[in-house]
Short mmCIF file of C-alpha atoms in Angstrom, two decimals:
data_model
loop_
_atom_site.label_atom_id
_atom_site.label_comp_id
_atom_site.label_asym_id
_atom_site.label_seq_id
_atom_site.Cartn_x
_atom_site.Cartn_y
_atom_site.Cartn_z
CA MET A 838 85.30 69.89 29.96
CA ALA A 839 82.42 72.36 30.05
CA MET A 840 81.57 71.46 26.46
CA LYS A 841 81.44 67.71 27.19
CA HIS A 842 79.27 68.30 30.22
CA LEU A 843 76.74 70.31 28.15
CA LEU A 844 76.53 67.58 25.48
CA THR A 845 75.90 64.93 28.15
CA LEU A 846 73.06 66.94 29.69
CA ALA A 847 71.50 67.47 26.24
CA ARG A 848 71.53 63.73 25.51
CA ARG A 849 69.95 62.89 28.92
CA SER A 850 67.16 65.46 28.48
CA GLN A 851 66.40 64.08 24.98
CA ARG A 852 66.14 60.53 26.34
CA ARG A 853 63.81 61.63 29.14
CA LEU A 854 61.57 63.46 26.61
CA CYS A 855 61.26 60.38 24.39
CA LEU A 856 60.51 58.18 27.42
CA ASN A 857 57.79 60.54 28.67
CA GLN A 858 56.16 60.62 25.23
CA ALA A 859 56.10 56.83 25.06
CA ILE A 860 54.53 56.54 28.54
CA ARG A 861 51.85 59.08 27.63
CA SER A 862 50.89 57.31 24.38
CA ALA A 863 50.67 53.94 26.13
CA SER A 864 48.45 55.31 28.91
CA SER A 865 46.12 56.93 26.39
CA ALA A 866 45.76 53.59 24.54
CA VAL A 867 44.88 51.77 27.76
CA ALA A 868 42.35 54.44 28.63
CA ALA A 869 40.70 53.99 25.23
CA VAL A 870 40.10 50.36 26.05
CA PHE A 871 39.08 50.48 29.70
CA SER A 872 37.70 53.96 30.37
CA PRO A 873 33.89 54.16 30.16
CA PHE A 874 34.08 57.81 29.28
CA THR A 875 36.05 57.29 26.10
CA SER A 876 34.02 57.33 22.87
CA PRO A 877 34.41 54.17 20.74
CA ALA A 878 34.01 56.19 17.59
CA THR A 879 37.42 57.87 18.04
CA PRO A 880 39.88 55.24 19.15
CA SER A 881 43.40 56.34 19.94
CA PRO A 882 46.12 55.15 17.59
CA SER A 883 47.93 52.01 18.71
CA PRO A 884 51.72 51.90 18.66
CA PHE A 885 51.68 48.15 17.84
CA PRO A 886 51.29 46.93 14.21
CA HIS A 887 48.00 45.13 13.25
CA VAL A 888 48.53 41.36 12.80
CA ILE A 889 45.96 39.27 10.71
CA MET A 890 45.38 35.81 12.18
CA PRO A 891 44.81 32.68 9.98
CA TYR A 892 41.21 32.20 11.11
CA ASP A 893 40.45 35.80 10.12
CA GLU A 894 41.70 35.09 6.62
CA ALA A 895 39.53 31.95 6.43
CA SER A 896 36.49 33.91 7.57
CA GLU A 897 37.05 36.57 4.95
CA THR A 898 37.44 33.90 2.26
CA VAL A 899 34.11 32.29 3.21
CA LYS A 900 32.38 35.67 3.18
CA SER A 901 33.65 36.39 -0.29
CA LYS A 902 32.43 33.00 -1.54
CA LEU A 903 29.00 33.58 -0.04
CA LYS A 904 28.79 36.90 -1.80
CA LYS A 905 29.59 35.18 -5.08
CA LEU A 906 26.77 32.67 -4.47
CA GLU A 907 24.33 35.50 -3.78
CA ASN A 908 25.38 37.25 -6.97
CA PRO A 909 26.62 34.44 -9.24
CA ASP A 910 28.05 34.90 -12.66
CA THR A 911 25.32 34.56 -15.29
CA ARG A 912 27.50 32.12 -17.22
CA PHE A 913 26.98 29.51 -14.48
CA LEU A 914 23.17 29.83 -14.61
CA LYS A 915 22.86 28.63 -18.20
CA TYR A 916 21.76 25.07 -17.29
CA ALA A 917 20.83 25.06 -13.58
CA SER A 918 20.80 27.09 -10.40
CA PRO A 919 23.43 26.47 -7.70
CA ASN A 920 20.72 26.73 -5.04
CA PRO A 921 19.19 23.32 -4.11
CA THR A 922 15.48 22.72 -4.79
CA LEU A 923 13.09 19.89 -3.90
CA ALA A 924 12.57 17.37 -6.70
CA SER A 925 10.64 14.12 -7.14
CA HIS A 926 12.64 10.96 -7.75
CA ASP A 927 9.70 8.56 -8.00
CA HIS A 928 10.59 7.76 -11.59
CA ILE A 929 13.99 6.52 -10.40
CA LEU A 930 12.64 4.47 -7.49
CA ALA A 931 9.89 2.89 -9.62
CA ALA A 932 11.86 0.44 -11.71
CA PRO A 933 10.55 -0.59 -14.14
CA GLU A 934 8.32 2.44 -14.47
CA THR A 935 4.54 2.12 -14.47
CA ARG A 936 3.22 4.57 -17.05
CA VAL A 937 -0.32 5.87 -16.59
CA THR A 938 -2.56 7.76 -19.03
CA THR A 939 -6.08 8.98 -18.25
CA LEU A 940 -8.40 9.65 -21.19
CA PRO A 941 -10.87 12.58 -21.20
CA ASN A 942 -13.76 10.23 -20.33
CA GLY A 943 -11.95 9.08 -17.16
CA LEU A 944 -10.73 5.72 -18.50
CA CYS A 945 -7.32 4.90 -17.00
CA ILE A 946 -4.59 3.06 -18.94
CA ALA A 947 -1.52 1.74 -17.11
CA THR A 948 1.36 -0.37 -18.42
CA GLU A 949 4.65 -1.81 -17.27
CA SER A 950 6.89 -2.67 -20.21
CA ASN A 951 9.35 -5.53 -20.25
CA LEU A 952 10.45 -5.83 -23.84
CA SER A 953 12.68 -8.80 -23.06
CA ALA A 954 9.55 -10.84 -22.30
CA LYS A 955 7.80 -12.83 -25.01
CA THR A 956 4.32 -12.80 -23.45
CA ALA A 957 1.99 -10.11 -22.18
CA THR A 958 -1.07 -9.85 -19.97
CA VAL A 959 -3.77 -7.29 -20.77
CA GLY A 960 -6.93 -6.92 -18.77
CA VAL A 961 -9.82 -4.80 -17.59
CA TRP A 962 -10.04 -4.07 -13.85
CA ILE A 963 -13.43 -2.66 -12.77
CA ASP A 964 -14.19 -0.98 -9.47
CA ALA A 965 -17.41 -2.97 -9.00
CA GLY A 966 -18.25 -6.08 -7.01
CA SER A 967 -20.86 -7.72 -4.85
CA ARG A 968 -20.87 -4.94 -2.22
CA PHE A 969 -22.36 -2.55 -4.77
CA GLU A 970 -25.42 -4.76 -5.33
CA SER A 971 -28.77 -4.47 -3.61
CA GLU A 972 -30.34 -7.29 -1.63
CA SER A 973 -32.59 -8.19 -4.57
CA THR A 974 -29.74 -8.10 -7.15
CA ASN A 975 -27.07 -9.80 -5.03
CA GLY A 976 -25.19 -12.21 -7.30
CA THR A 977 -25.47 -10.15 -10.50
CA ALA A 978 -21.75 -9.29 -10.66
CA HIS A 979 -20.76 -12.95 -10.43
CA PHE A 980 -23.49 -13.95 -12.92
CA LEU A 981 -22.14 -11.34 -15.33
CA GLU A 982 -18.66 -12.80 -14.99
CA HIS A 983 -20.05 -16.11 -16.31
CA MET A 984 -21.90 -14.42 -19.18
CA ILE A 985 -19.20 -12.10 -20.46
CA PHE A 986 -17.44 -14.67 -22.68
CA LYS A 987 -20.61 -16.32 -24.04
CA GLY A 988 -20.81 -14.54 -27.38
CA THR A 989 -21.00 -11.03 -28.84
CA GLU A 990 -22.45 -9.38 -31.93
CA ARG A 991 -19.27 -10.22 -33.87
CA ARG A 992 -18.20 -13.48 -32.21
CA THR A 993 -20.11 -16.56 -31.23
CA ARG A 994 -19.24 -18.46 -28.07
CA SER A 995 -17.44 -21.20 -29.99
CA GLY A 996 -15.78 -18.67 -32.30
CA LEU A 997 -14.47 -16.71 -29.32
CA GLU A 998 -13.02 -19.82 -27.69
CA GLU A 999 -11.41 -21.00 -30.95
CA GLU A 1000 -9.90 -17.57 -31.61
CA ILE A 1001 -8.18 -17.53 -28.23
CA GLU A 1002 -6.99 -21.12 -28.54
CA ASN A 1003 -5.63 -20.53 -32.06
CA ILE A 1004 -3.29 -17.82 -30.82
CA GLY A 1005 -2.25 -19.86 -27.77
CA GLY A 1006 -3.86 -17.39 -25.38
CA HIS A 1007 -5.70 -17.72 -22.08
CA LEU A 1008 -8.87 -15.86 -21.00
CA ASN A 1009 -9.97 -15.60 -17.40
CA ALA A 1010 -12.26 -13.59 -15.13
CA TYR A 1011 -13.01 -13.35 -11.41
CA THR A 1012 -15.24 -11.36 -9.07
CA SER A 1013 -14.57 -10.19 -5.53
CA ARG A 1014 -16.57 -8.07 -3.10
CA GLU A 1015 -15.19 -4.82 -4.56
CA HIS A 1016 -13.56 -5.63 -7.91
CA THR A 1017 -14.33 -7.47 -11.16
CA THR A 1018 -11.57 -8.52 -13.55
CA PHE A 1019 -11.36 -9.81 -17.13
CA TYR A 1020 -7.90 -10.47 -18.58
CA ALA A 1021 -6.06 -12.34 -21.30
CA LYS A 1022 -2.51 -13.67 -21.45
CA VAL A 1023 -1.11 -13.95 -24.99
CA LEU A 1024 2.11 -13.87 -26.98
CA ASP A 1025 3.71 -10.52 -27.70
CA THR A 1026 2.44 -10.56 -31.30
CA ASN A 1027 -1.23 -10.94 -30.29
CA VAL A 1028 -1.66 -8.10 -27.79
CA ASN A 1029 -3.86 -6.00 -30.09
CA GLN A 1030 -6.07 -9.00 -30.83
CA ALA A 1031 -6.50 -9.68 -27.12
CA LEU A 1032 -7.53 -6.05 -26.54
CA ASP A 1033 -10.06 -6.35 -29.35
CA VAL A 1034 -11.58 -9.47 -27.75
CA LEU A 1035 -11.82 -7.80 -24.33
CA ALA A 1036 -13.40 -4.64 -25.76
CA ASP A 1037 -15.88 -6.67 -27.80
CA THR A 1038 -16.99 -8.86 -24.90
CA LEU A 1039 -17.24 -5.93 -22.48
CA GLN A 1040 -19.26 -3.63 -24.75
CA LYS A 1041 -21.19 -5.87 -27.17
CA SER A 1042 -22.13 -9.07 -25.34
CA GLU A 1043 -25.51 -10.34 -26.48
CA PHE A 1044 -26.72 -12.15 -23.32
CA LYS A 1045 -28.95 -14.59 -25.14
CA GLU A 1046 -31.73 -16.16 -23.11
CA ALA A 1047 -30.47 -19.67 -23.84
CA SER A 1048 -27.02 -18.79 -22.51
CA ILE A 1049 -28.53 -17.16 -19.41
CA GLU A 1050 -30.56 -20.27 -18.59
CA HIS A 1051 -27.51 -22.50 -19.15
CA GLU A 1052 -25.28 -20.40 -16.86
CA ARG A 1053 -28.03 -20.26 -14.26
CA GLY A 1054 -27.71 -24.00 -13.82
CA VAL A 1055 -23.91 -23.80 -13.84
CA ILE A 1056 -23.91 -21.22 -11.01
CA LEU A 1057 -26.36 -23.23 -8.91
CA ARG A 1058 -24.09 -26.27 -9.21
CA GLU A 1059 -21.11 -24.07 -8.34
CA MET A 1060 -22.91 -22.95 -5.19
CA GLN A 1061 -23.32 -26.57 -4.14
CA GLU A 1062 -19.60 -27.13 -4.66
CA VAL A 1063 -18.73 -24.04 -2.62
CA GLU A 1064 -20.86 -25.33 0.26
CA GLY A 1065 -18.40 -28.22 0.51
CA LYS A 1066 -15.38 -25.90 0.79
CA THR A 1067 -14.96 -25.24 4.49
CA GLU A 1068 -12.76 -22.17 4.18
CA GLU A 1069 -15.06 -20.28 1.82
CA VAL A 1070 -18.12 -21.06 3.94
CA VAL A 1071 -16.40 -19.92 7.14
CA PHE A 1072 -15.29 -16.63 5.59
CA ASP A 1073 -18.77 -15.99 4.13
CA HIS A 1074 -20.24 -16.53 7.60
CA LEU A 1075 -17.53 -14.30 9.10
CA HIS A 1076 -18.46 -11.44 6.75
CA ALA A 1077 -22.15 -11.95 7.48
CA THR A 1078 -21.39 -11.82 11.23
CA ALA A 1079 -18.92 -8.94 11.18
CA PHE A 1080 -20.87 -6.71 8.75
CA GLN A 1081 -24.46 -7.53 9.60
CA HIS A 1082 -27.19 -5.90 7.48
CA THR A 1083 -24.66 -4.20 5.19
CA PRO A 1084 -23.74 -4.97 1.54
CA LEU A 1085 -20.28 -6.24 2.56
CA GLY A 1086 -21.92 -8.98 4.59
CA ARG A 1087 -23.53 -10.58 1.54
CA THR A 1088 -21.92 -13.41 -0.41
CA ILE A 1089 -20.36 -12.99 -3.84
CA LEU A 1090 -22.45 -15.73 -5.46
CA GLY A 1091 -25.73 -14.47 -4.00
CA PRO A 1092 -28.68 -16.46 -2.66
CA PRO A 1093 -30.22 -19.22 -4.84
CA GLN A 1094 -33.50 -17.34 -5.25
CA ASN A 1095 -31.67 -14.40 -6.85
CA ILE A 1096 -29.76 -16.67 -9.24
CA LYS A 1097 -33.04 -18.18 -10.38
CA SER A 1098 -34.61 -14.77 -11.03
CA ILE A 1099 -31.79 -12.71 -12.63
CA THR A 1100 -32.78 -11.54 -16.12
CA ARG A 1101 -31.09 -10.05 -19.17
CA ASP A 1102 -32.23 -6.56 -18.15
CA ASP A 1103 -30.57 -6.96 -14.73
CA LEU A 1104 -27.25 -7.75 -16.40
CA GLN A 1105 -27.45 -4.83 -18.81
CA ASN A 1106 -28.49 -2.40 -16.07
CA TYR A 1107 -25.56 -3.51 -13.93
CA ILE A 1108 -23.17 -2.83 -16.83
CA LYS A 1109 -24.62 0.63 -17.48
CA THR A 1110 -24.51 1.52 -13.79
CA HIS A 1111 -21.14 0.13 -12.72
CA TYR A 1112 -19.02 -0.56 -15.83
CA THR A 1113 -18.33 3.15 -16.32
CA ALA A 1114 -15.19 4.66 -17.83
CA SER A 1115 -14.15 6.44 -14.62
CA ARG A 1116 -14.24 3.15 -12.68
CA ILE A 1117 -12.23 1.07 -15.18
CA VAL A 1118 -8.49 0.53 -15.47
CA ILE A 1119 -6.94 -1.07 -18.55
CA ALA A 1120 -3.71 -2.65 -17.30
CA ALA A 1121 -1.00 -4.36 -19.33
CA ALA A 1122 2.35 -5.89 -18.42
CA GLY A 1123 5.11 -7.69 -20.29
CA ALA A 1124 5.92 -7.25 -23.96
CA VAL A 1125 3.85 -4.10 -24.47
CA LYS A 1126 4.47 -0.49 -25.43
CA HIS A 1127 2.50 2.16 -23.62
CA GLU A 1128 1.84 4.33 -26.67
CA ASP A 1129 0.51 1.35 -28.67
CA ILE A 1130 -1.83 0.28 -25.86
CA VAL A 1131 -3.19 3.81 -25.50
CA GLU A 1132 -3.90 4.10 -29.22
CA GLN A 1133 -5.66 0.73 -29.33
CA VAL A 1134 -7.78 1.52 -26.27
CA LYS A 1135 -8.87 4.84 -27.83
CA LYS A 1136 -10.06 2.97 -30.92
CA LEU A 1137 -11.74 0.01 -29.21
CA PHE A 1138 -13.27 1.19 -25.92
CA THR A 1139 -15.65 3.81 -27.30
CA LYS A 1140 -19.03 2.69 -25.91
CA LEU A 1141 -18.41 2.73 -22.18
CA SER A 1142 -20.89 4.41 -19.88
CA THR A 1143 -19.94 7.92 -18.76
CA ASP A 1144 -21.85 7.89 -15.46
CA SER A 1145 -19.87 10.04 -13.04
CA THR A 1146 -20.99 8.23 -9.86
CA SER A 1147 -17.90 7.03 -7.99
CA THR A 1148 -17.51 4.08 -5.66
CA SER A 1149 -16.73 6.47 -2.80
CA GLN A 1150 -20.20 7.94 -3.15
CA LEU A 1151 -21.74 4.46 -3.17
CA VAL A 1152 -19.76 3.43 -0.08
CA ASP A 1153 -20.86 6.59 1.76
CA LYS A 1154 -24.49 5.68 1.07
CA GLU A 1155 -24.11 2.15 2.47
CA PRO A 1156 -21.00 1.95 4.67
CA ALA A 1157 -19.80 -1.34 6.14
CA ASN A 1158 -20.43 -1.12 9.87
CA PHE A 1159 -18.46 -3.62 11.93
CA THR A 1160 -20.55 -5.43 14.54
CA GLY A 1161 -17.73 -5.39 17.11
CA SER A 1162 -15.83 -2.53 18.70
CA GLU A 1163 -13.19 -1.67 16.12
CA SER A 1164 -12.80 -3.12 12.61
CA SER A 1165 -9.46 -3.44 10.90
CA PRO A 1166 -8.26 -0.49 8.81
CA SER A 1167 -8.97 0.09 5.15
CA TRP A 1168 -6.46 -0.04 2.30
CA LYS A 1169 -5.51 3.63 2.67
CA ASP A 1170 -5.12 3.62 6.46
CA PRO A 1171 -1.46 3.96 7.60
CA ASP A 1172 -2.03 1.15 10.13
CA CYS A 1173 -2.61 -1.27 7.26
CA VAL A 1174 1.14 -1.89 6.83
CA SER A 1175 1.59 -2.61 10.55
CA LEU A 1176 -1.20 -5.18 10.39
CA MET A 1177 0.49 -6.79 7.39
CA VAL A 1178 3.63 -7.20 9.52
CA MET A 1179 1.55 -8.54 12.42
CA GLN A 1180 -0.13 -11.03 10.10
CA THR A 1181 3.29 -12.30 9.02
CA MET A 1182 4.43 -12.50 12.66
CA LEU A 1183 1.51 -14.80 13.48
CA GLY A 1184 2.29 -16.79 10.34
CA SER A 1185 0.70 -19.92 8.90
CA TRP A 1186 1.25 -23.66 9.22
CA ASN A 1187 -0.10 -26.87 7.74
CA LYS A 1188 0.33 -30.32 9.19
CA SER A 1189 0.98 -31.86 5.77
CA VAL A 1190 3.99 -29.57 5.24
CA GLY A 1191 5.64 -30.03 8.63
CA GLY A 1192 8.50 -28.00 10.04
CA GLY A 1193 6.35 -26.13 12.53
CA ARG A 1194 8.62 -26.94 15.49
CA HIS A 1195 11.38 -24.76 14.07
CA MET A 1196 9.36 -21.93 12.49
CA GLY A 1197 9.76 -18.31 13.54
CA SER A 1198 6.10 -17.92 14.48
CA GLU A 1199 5.48 -18.76 18.15
CA LEU A 1200 1.88 -19.64 17.29
CA ALA A 1201 3.01 -22.15 14.66
CA GLN A 1202 5.52 -23.65 17.10
CA ARG A 1203 2.93 -24.10 19.85
CA VAL A 1204 0.36 -25.62 17.48
CA ALA A 1205 2.87 -27.97 15.86
CA ILE A 1206 4.52 -29.16 19.10
CA ASN A 1207 1.23 -29.80 20.89
CA GLU A 1208 -0.54 -31.06 17.72
CA ILE A 1209 -3.70 -29.11 18.43
CA ALA A 1210 -4.60 -28.16 14.82
CA GLU A 1211 -4.41 -29.48 11.29
CA SER A 1212 -3.66 -26.03 9.86
CA ILE A 1213 -3.69 -22.36 10.84
CA LYS A 1214 -3.45 -19.17 8.84
CA ALA A 1215 -3.42 -15.49 9.79
CA PHE A 1216 -5.36 -13.21 7.44
CA ASN A 1217 -5.65 -9.47 6.89
CA THR A 1218 -8.43 -8.57 4.45
CA ASN A 1219 -8.80 -4.90 3.52
CA TYR A 1220 -11.64 -3.01 1.84
CA LYS A 1221 -12.28 0.62 0.93
CA ASP A 1222 -13.56 1.62 4.36
CA THR A 1223 -12.87 -1.30 6.70
CA GLY A 1224 -11.13 -4.66 7.01
CA LEU A 1225 -10.85 -7.99 8.82
CA PHE A 1226 -7.83 -9.25 10.76
CA GLY A 1227 -7.73 -12.64 12.43
CA ILE A 1228 -6.83 -16.34 12.43
CA TYR A 1229 -8.35 -19.19 10.42
CA ALA A 1230 -7.75 -22.69 11.78
CA VAL A 1231 -8.86 -26.29 11.22
CA ALA A 1232 -8.70 -28.68 14.18
CA LYS A 1233 -10.16 -31.86 15.68
CA PRO A 1234 -13.18 -31.44 18.01
CA ASP A 1235 -11.26 -32.43 21.15
CA CYS A 1236 -8.53 -29.80 20.53
CA LEU A 1237 -10.72 -26.71 20.14
CA GLU A 1238 -10.25 -25.34 23.66
CA ASP A 1239 -6.46 -25.68 23.58
CA LEU A 1240 -6.35 -24.20 20.09
CA ALA A 1241 -8.53 -21.24 21.11
CA TYR A 1242 -6.24 -20.52 24.07
CA ALA A 1243 -3.11 -20.66 21.90
CA ILE A 1244 -4.60 -18.32 19.28
CA MET A 1245 -5.93 -15.74 21.72
CA TYR A 1246 -2.75 -15.80 23.80
CA GLN A 1247 -0.51 -15.05 20.81
CA VAL A 1248 -2.84 -12.45 19.31
CA THR A 1249 -3.32 -10.56 22.60
CA LYS A 1250 0.40 -10.81 23.33
CA LEU A 1251 1.03 -8.38 20.47
CA ALA A 1252 -0.34 -5.61 22.67
CA TYR A 1253 2.06 -6.43 25.55
CA ARG A 1254 5.33 -8.03 24.45
CA VAL A 1255 6.87 -7.82 20.99
CA SER A 1256 10.36 -9.02 20.12
CA GLU A 1257 12.54 -6.95 17.81
CA ASP A 1258 13.77 -10.15 16.18
CA ASP A 1259 10.21 -11.25 15.41
CA VAL A 1260 9.43 -7.90 13.79
CA THR A 1261 12.58 -8.00 11.67
CA ARG A 1262 11.88 -11.57 10.60
CA ALA A 1263 8.31 -10.67 9.64
CA GLN A 1264 9.49 -7.65 7.65
CA ASN A 1265 11.92 -9.78 5.64
CA GLN A 1266 9.31 -12.46 5.03
CA LEU A 1267 6.72 -9.89 3.95
CA LYS A 1268 9.08 -8.22 1.48
CA SER A 1269 10.18 -11.59 0.11
CA SER A 1270 6.62 -12.82 -0.39
CA PHE A 1271 5.71 -9.56 -2.12
CA LEU A 1272 8.54 -9.88 -4.65
CA CYS A 1273 7.87 -13.58 -5.20
CA HIS A 1274 4.22 -12.81 -5.89
CA LEU A 1275 5.16 -10.43 -8.72
CA ASP A 1276 6.87 -13.18 -10.70
CA GLY A 1277 5.17 -13.10 -14.10
CA THR A 1278 3.18 -10.74 -16.29
CA THR A 1279 -0.23 -11.71 -14.89
CA PRO A 1280 0.57 -10.93 -11.21
CA VAL A 1281 2.15 -7.63 -12.28
CA ALA A 1282 -0.92 -6.64 -14.30
CA GLU A 1283 -3.16 -7.61 -11.37
CA ASP A 1284 -1.05 -5.52 -9.01
CA ILE A 1285 -1.24 -2.51 -11.33
CA GLY A 1286 -5.01 -2.75 -11.78
CA ARG A 1287 -5.76 -3.32 -8.10
CA GLN A 1288 -3.50 -0.52 -6.82
CA LEU A 1289 -4.80 2.04 -9.31
CA LEU A 1290 -8.38 1.23 -8.31
CA THR A 1291 -7.49 1.30 -4.61
CA TYR A 1292 -4.89 4.08 -4.25
CA GLY A 1293 -5.19 5.96 -7.53
CA ARG A 1294 -1.51 5.21 -8.20
CA ARG A 1295 0.92 2.32 -8.09
CA ILE A 1296 3.11 2.43 -4.99
CA PRO A 1297 6.78 1.90 -5.95
CA THR A 1298 8.50 -1.11 -4.41
CA ALA A 1299 11.05 1.14 -2.70
CA GLU A 1300 8.28 3.15 -1.03
CA LEU A 1301 6.42 0.03 0.12
CA PHE A 1302 9.60 -1.47 1.56
CA ALA A 1303 10.34 1.82 3.35
CA ARG A 1304 6.87 1.70 4.91
CA ILE A 1305 7.46 -1.90 6.01
CA ASP A 1306 10.88 -1.05 7.48
CA ALA A 1307 9.33 1.84 9.42
CA VAL A 1308 7.25 -0.61 11.49
CA ASP A 1309 8.95 -1.28 14.83
CA THR A 1310 7.93 -2.89 18.11
CA GLY A 1311 6.30 0.32 19.27
CA ALA A 1312 4.13 0.50 16.15
CA VAL A 1313 3.03 -3.12 16.55
CA LYS A 1314 2.03 -2.54 20.19
CA ARG A 1315 0.19 0.66 19.32
CA VAL A 1316 -1.82 -0.96 16.51
CA ALA A 1317 -2.53 -4.04 18.63
CA ASN A 1318 -3.82 -1.86 21.46
CA LYS A 1319 -6.02 0.02 18.99
CA TYR A 1320 -7.61 -2.95 17.21
CA ILE A 1321 -7.18 -5.97 19.52
CA TYR A 1322 -6.82 -4.97 23.18
CA ASP A 1323 -10.19 -5.20 24.99
CA LYS A 1324 -12.20 -5.07 21.75
CA ASP A 1325 -15.31 -6.97 20.68
CA ILE A 1326 -14.59 -9.58 18.03
CA ALA A 1327 -16.49 -11.57 15.40
CA ILE A 1328 -16.31 -15.39 15.34
CA SER A 1329 -17.60 -17.95 12.85
CA ALA A 1330 -17.21 -21.73 13.05
CA ILE A 1331 -18.75 -24.81 11.44
CA GLY A 1332 -18.66 -28.51 12.26
CA PRO A 1333 -18.75 -30.26 15.66
CA ILE A 1334 -17.94 -27.17 17.75
CA GLN A 1335 -19.38 -28.25 21.10
CA GLY A 1336 -15.92 -27.98 22.65
CA LEU A 1337 -15.36 -24.43 21.41
CA PRO A 1338 -15.40 -21.85 24.26
CA ASP A 1339 -18.30 -19.40 24.30
CA TYR A 1340 -18.10 -15.76 23.20
CA ASN A 1341 -17.60 -14.41 26.72
CA TRP A 1342 -14.45 -16.51 27.08
CA PHE A 1343 -13.04 -15.10 23.83
CA ARG A 1344 -13.95 -11.58 24.90
CA ARG A 1345 -12.15 -11.96 28.25
CA THR A 1346 -8.95 -13.15 26.54
CA THR A 1347 -8.60 -9.94 24.50
CA TYR A 1348 -6.75 -8.41 27.49
CA TRP A 1349 -4.43 -9.51 30.32
CA ASN A 1350 -4.73 -8.42 33.93
CA ARG A 1351 -1.07 -7.60 34.34
CA TYR A 1352 0.89 -4.39 34.55
#
């Protein structure tokens, strides 16, 4: 009995000892967590096993992958780096690609190849027009356009015409206020011959006195014909009113007294001064290869002037100052695209076409329903440093007041209320008209030459459409408030205009007294 009692006491004392040790270890662990006097550097051992949670494993996996990216295996760096870098994708967006080569003398060559085509257009686009003439030489650029295909040292006038006709080609030229263009459209097998003709006429024209006197009479008769074209006369007067006493206000044809006095020396001096290599773009589109065009241009265009004077320097000497408050933006101004959308919103209409009652343009609807005009057309003309934005209309004398109210109401409304549907419709119409315009090798070549002279590059279609899509109602209101709201305007009109409101009436309608 005594022995059993001793064994029982021994077991109880052993249990109590184990229990006391467990209580002490647990209290020390709690103290390590909660006591501010316990050092974190020497934590007490925990009696519970450490359990790894799933999100801890995922975190460790990500850390290991990041370390591998920071120190990648050299085998994976053989062709490219795993780290992303900025890259240009213009060559992908520009389809088909416009290839550009600039020669050491500054002459620019640009082509857009379409080898499935059977024709090609090659031309010379020159950054020179009537605005770069003086008052005494106004009309020289247009006179030179008439003289350029009238015979060279190698080709007579009749020989030149027969050569182009024999290959089924077409030669043409035109002059604007800032650009002069000579181009030829031929079959794919005659591209080199067309380049030879253009180079010969541009560099080796003879300008015989007999031809000058003959073209002098032709231009004077052309001026009489232009006087009968209402639209051209109105726009010439508009430029003369908007840009008074500046080169941009002069006409392209020039005054009759200048046409009667232009000499051979005037033509040659104009070529030496303005037909310089750095201001010329040779553009080609259609069935052409860029390398072949470049090689031909290097061989043929060797006698161009190397004068380094740029058109920007000439414009800075004689800028176009708008007579009113604020002129429209230039080609390079970001607001130019918004004004293009606004022009499309205002739209155009002609009585002979019909359909105005159901057109998207509110101005066209009002004019067609009330029959207050024969035709209307919104315009947005841009230049290097300025522009013109407005409405051209033809109406009967007794409808002028109603027509003026309708025009000014819709134009001023752009600064107050703009519908999202109208903006979207105008964007779609603008993009559609742009693509329809580029249907053919000649419009494409013209677009290449004009954009390279204006922007120094050809804007890809994707970029232009992105700029158009970026115009919203807020942009239209902002641009309208900048260029239309409470601004002085320029007006020109011809015919029986006794019923046309005076200038003060037009000026008052550039704003509304409403909030």
